[in-house]
CSV table of C-alpha atoms in Angstrom, one decimal:
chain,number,residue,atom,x,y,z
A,624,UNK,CA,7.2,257.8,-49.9
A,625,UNK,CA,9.7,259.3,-47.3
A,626,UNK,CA,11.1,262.7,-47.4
A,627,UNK,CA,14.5,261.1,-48.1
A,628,UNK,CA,13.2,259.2,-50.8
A,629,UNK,CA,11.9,262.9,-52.4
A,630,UNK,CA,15.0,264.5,-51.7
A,631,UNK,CA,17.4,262.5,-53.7
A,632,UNK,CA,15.1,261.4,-56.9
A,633,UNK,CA,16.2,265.0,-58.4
A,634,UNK,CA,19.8,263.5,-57.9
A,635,UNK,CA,19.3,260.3,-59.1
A,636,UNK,CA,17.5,261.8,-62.0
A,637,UNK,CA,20.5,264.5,-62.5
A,638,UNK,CA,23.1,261.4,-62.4
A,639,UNK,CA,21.6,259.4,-64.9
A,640,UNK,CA,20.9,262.6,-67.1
A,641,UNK,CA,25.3,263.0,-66.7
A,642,UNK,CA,26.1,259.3,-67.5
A,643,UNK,CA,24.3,259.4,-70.4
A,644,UNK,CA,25.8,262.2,-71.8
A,645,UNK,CA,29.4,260.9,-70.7
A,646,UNK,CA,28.4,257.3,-72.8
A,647,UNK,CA,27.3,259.6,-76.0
A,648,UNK,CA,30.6,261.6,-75.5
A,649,UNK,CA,32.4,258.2,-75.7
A,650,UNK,CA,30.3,256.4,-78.4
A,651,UNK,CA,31.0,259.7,-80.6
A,652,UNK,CA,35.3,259.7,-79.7
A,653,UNK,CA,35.2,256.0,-80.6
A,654,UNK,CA,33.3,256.1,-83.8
A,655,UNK,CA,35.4,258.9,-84.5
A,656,UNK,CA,39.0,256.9,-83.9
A,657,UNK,CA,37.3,253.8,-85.7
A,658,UNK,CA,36.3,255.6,-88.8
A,659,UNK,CA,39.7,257.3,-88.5
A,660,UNK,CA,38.7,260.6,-89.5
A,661,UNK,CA,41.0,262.4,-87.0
A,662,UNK,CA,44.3,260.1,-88.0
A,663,UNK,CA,46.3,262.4,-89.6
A,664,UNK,CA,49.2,260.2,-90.5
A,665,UNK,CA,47.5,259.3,-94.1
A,666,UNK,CA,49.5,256.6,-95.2
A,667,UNK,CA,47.1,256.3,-98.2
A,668,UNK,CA,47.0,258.2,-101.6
A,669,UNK,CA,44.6,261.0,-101.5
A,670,UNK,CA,41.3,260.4,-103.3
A,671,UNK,CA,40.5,261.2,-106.7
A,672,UNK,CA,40.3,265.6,-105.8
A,673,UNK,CA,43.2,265.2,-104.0
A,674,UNK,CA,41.6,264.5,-100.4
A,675,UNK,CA,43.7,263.0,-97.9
A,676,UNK,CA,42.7,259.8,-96.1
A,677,UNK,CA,41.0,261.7,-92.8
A,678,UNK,CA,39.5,264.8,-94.8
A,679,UNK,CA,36.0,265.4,-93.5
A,680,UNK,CA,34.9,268.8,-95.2
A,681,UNK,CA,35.6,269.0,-99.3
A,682,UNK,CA,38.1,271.9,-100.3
A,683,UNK,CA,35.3,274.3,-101.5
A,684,UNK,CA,33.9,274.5,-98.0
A,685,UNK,CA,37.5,274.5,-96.3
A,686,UNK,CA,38.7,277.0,-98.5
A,687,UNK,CA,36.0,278.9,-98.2
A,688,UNK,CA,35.9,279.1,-94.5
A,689,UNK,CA,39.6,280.2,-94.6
A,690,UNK,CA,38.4,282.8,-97.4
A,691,UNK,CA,41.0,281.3,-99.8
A,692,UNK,CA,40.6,281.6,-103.5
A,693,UNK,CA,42.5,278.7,-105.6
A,694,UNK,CA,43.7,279.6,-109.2
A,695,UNK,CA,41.5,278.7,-112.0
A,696,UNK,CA,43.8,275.5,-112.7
A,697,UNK,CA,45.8,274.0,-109.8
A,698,UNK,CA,47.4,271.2,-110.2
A,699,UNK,CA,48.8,268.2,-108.0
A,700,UNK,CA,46.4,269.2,-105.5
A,701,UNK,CA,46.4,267.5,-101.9
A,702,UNK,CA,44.6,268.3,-99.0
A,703,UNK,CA,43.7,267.1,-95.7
A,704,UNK,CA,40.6,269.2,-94.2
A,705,UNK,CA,38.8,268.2,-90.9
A,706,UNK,CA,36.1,270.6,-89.6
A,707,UNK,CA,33.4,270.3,-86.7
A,708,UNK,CA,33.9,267.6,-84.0
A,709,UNK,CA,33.5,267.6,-80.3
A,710,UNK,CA,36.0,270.9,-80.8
A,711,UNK,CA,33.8,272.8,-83.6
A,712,UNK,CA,37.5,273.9,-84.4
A,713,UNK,CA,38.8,273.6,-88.4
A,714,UNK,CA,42.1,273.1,-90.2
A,715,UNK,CA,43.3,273.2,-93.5
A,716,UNK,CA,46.5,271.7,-94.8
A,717,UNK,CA,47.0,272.2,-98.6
A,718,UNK,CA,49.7,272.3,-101.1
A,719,UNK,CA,49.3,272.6,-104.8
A,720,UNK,CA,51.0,273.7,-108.2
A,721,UNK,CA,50.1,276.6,-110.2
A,722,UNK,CA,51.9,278.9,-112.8
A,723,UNK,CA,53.0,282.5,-112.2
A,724,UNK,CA,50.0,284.0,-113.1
A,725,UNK,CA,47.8,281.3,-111.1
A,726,UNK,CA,50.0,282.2,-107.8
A,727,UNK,CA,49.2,285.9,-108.3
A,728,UNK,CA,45.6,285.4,-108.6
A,729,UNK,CA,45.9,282.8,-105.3
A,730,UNK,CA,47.5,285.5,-103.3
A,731,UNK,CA,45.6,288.3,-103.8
A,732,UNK,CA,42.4,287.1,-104.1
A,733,UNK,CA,42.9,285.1,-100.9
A,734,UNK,CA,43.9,288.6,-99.1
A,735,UNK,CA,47.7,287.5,-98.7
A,736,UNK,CA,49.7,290.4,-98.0
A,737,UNK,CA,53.4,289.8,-100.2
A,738,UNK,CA,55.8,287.4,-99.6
A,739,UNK,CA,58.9,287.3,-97.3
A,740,UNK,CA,62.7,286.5,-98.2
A,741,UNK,CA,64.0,283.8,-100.1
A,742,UNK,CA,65.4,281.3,-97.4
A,743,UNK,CA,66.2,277.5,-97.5
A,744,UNK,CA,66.1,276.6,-93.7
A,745,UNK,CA,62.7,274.5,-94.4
A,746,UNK,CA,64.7,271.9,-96.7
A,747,UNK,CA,65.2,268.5,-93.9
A,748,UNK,CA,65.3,266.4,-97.0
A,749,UNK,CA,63.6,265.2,-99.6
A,750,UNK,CA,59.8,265.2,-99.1
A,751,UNK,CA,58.1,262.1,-98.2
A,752,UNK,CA,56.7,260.1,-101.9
A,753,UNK,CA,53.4,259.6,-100.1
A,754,UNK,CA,51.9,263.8,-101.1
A,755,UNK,CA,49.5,263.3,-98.4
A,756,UNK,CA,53.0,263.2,-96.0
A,757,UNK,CA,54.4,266.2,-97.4
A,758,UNK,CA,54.7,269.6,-95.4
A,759,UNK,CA,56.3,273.1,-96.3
A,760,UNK,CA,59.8,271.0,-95.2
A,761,UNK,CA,60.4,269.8,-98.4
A,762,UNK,CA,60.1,272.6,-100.4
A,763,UNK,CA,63.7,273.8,-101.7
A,764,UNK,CA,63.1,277.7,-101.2
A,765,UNK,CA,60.3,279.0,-99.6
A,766,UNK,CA,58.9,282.7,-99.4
A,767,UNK,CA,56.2,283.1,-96.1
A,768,UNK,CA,53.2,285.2,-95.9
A,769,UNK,CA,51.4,284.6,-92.8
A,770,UNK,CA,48.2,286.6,-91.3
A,771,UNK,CA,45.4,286.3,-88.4
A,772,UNK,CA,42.2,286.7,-89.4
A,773,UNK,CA,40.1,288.5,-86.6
A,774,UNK,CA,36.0,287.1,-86.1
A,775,UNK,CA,33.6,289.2,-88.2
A,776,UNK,CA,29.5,288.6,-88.2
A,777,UNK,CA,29.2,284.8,-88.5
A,778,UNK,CA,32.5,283.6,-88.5
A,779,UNK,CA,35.5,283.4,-85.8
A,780,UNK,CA,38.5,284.1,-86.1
A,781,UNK,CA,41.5,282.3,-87.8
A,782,UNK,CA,45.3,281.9,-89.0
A,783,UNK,CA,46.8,281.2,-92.4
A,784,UNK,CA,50.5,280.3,-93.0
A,785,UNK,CA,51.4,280.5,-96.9
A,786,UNK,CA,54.9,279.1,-98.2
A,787,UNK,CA,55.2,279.4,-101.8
A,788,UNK,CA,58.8,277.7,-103.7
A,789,UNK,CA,59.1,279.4,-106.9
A,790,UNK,CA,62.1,277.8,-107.7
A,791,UNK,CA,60.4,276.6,-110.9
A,792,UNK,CA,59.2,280.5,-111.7
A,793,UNK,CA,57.0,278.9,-114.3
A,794,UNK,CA,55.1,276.6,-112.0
A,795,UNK,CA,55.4,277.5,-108.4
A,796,UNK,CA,54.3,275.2,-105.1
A,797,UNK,CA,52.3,276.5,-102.9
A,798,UNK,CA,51.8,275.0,-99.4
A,799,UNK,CA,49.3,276.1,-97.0
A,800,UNK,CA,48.1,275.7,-93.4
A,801,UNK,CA,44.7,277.5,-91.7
A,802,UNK,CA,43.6,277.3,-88.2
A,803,UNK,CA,40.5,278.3,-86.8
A,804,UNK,CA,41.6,280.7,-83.3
């Protein structure tokens, strides 16, 4: 064998070694957009615990990562929570109804600090009929409580964004986000 013929088999070997791994990447981003796991325009009714259509992670686990606490008894839950990926990143969108006493049990035992000021600018309109649609814009008055969760041992860091309508004082909705950064 020549000594060109040495010289460039660690390079063809190298090359072959990166195409490969760009194919994998590829097969993995196209499953991923097949399957639909990362479309977060639902457009379907959430599953029977309230998951919405692209939720890859249960709510136990995405709660959990977000160290959120849900009441005893929430009701109308929906949720759309995607976790891992080619990222590793998770996020959390959740809203839910509770009672007085359920909200008070939600924020504190999820760490919330309290509430800001009553203020309407989040009402565009009526919220979508589709729940897995809905965001914090149609809620009719909205108090915020917002924090950033630093890394500790075995977990990074993240964010959490609360808005809470108690317009019905008796049962309050409470709509979420969580970010992993």
């Amino acid at each position: 064998m020549s000594a060109t013929a040495r010289d460039r088999s660690p390079l063809v070997l190298i090359l072959a070694v990166g195409l490969t791994l760009v194919l994998v990447v590829a097969g993995v981003i196209l499953a991923v957009s097949l399957t639909g796991s990362g479309d977060r325009r639902s457009g379907a009714a959430p599953g029977p615990d309230g998951a919405c259509r692209g939720s890859n992670v249960t709510l136990e686990k995405a709660a959990g990562r977000f160290g959120l606490r849900l009441p005893d008894d929430p009701q109308d839950v929906h949720y759309l929570a995607q976790g891992g990926g080619l990222s590793g990143q998770h996020d959390l969108q959740l809203r839910f109804r509770t009672t007085a006493a359920g909200l008070k049990q939600f924020l504190s035992a999820s760490g919330f600090g309290p509430l800001g000021p009553d203020v309407q600018a989040l009402r565009v309109g009526e919220p979508p009929a589709d729940p897995c649609r809905r965001a914090a814009g149609g809620l009719a008055h909205a108090r915020y409580a917002g924090d950033h969760v630093p890394a500790a041992a075995g977990r990074g860091a993240y964010n959490r964004g609360v808005a809470v309508d108690d317009s019905d004082p008796a049962h309050p909705v409470v709509a979420l986000v969580a970010l992993d950064g």
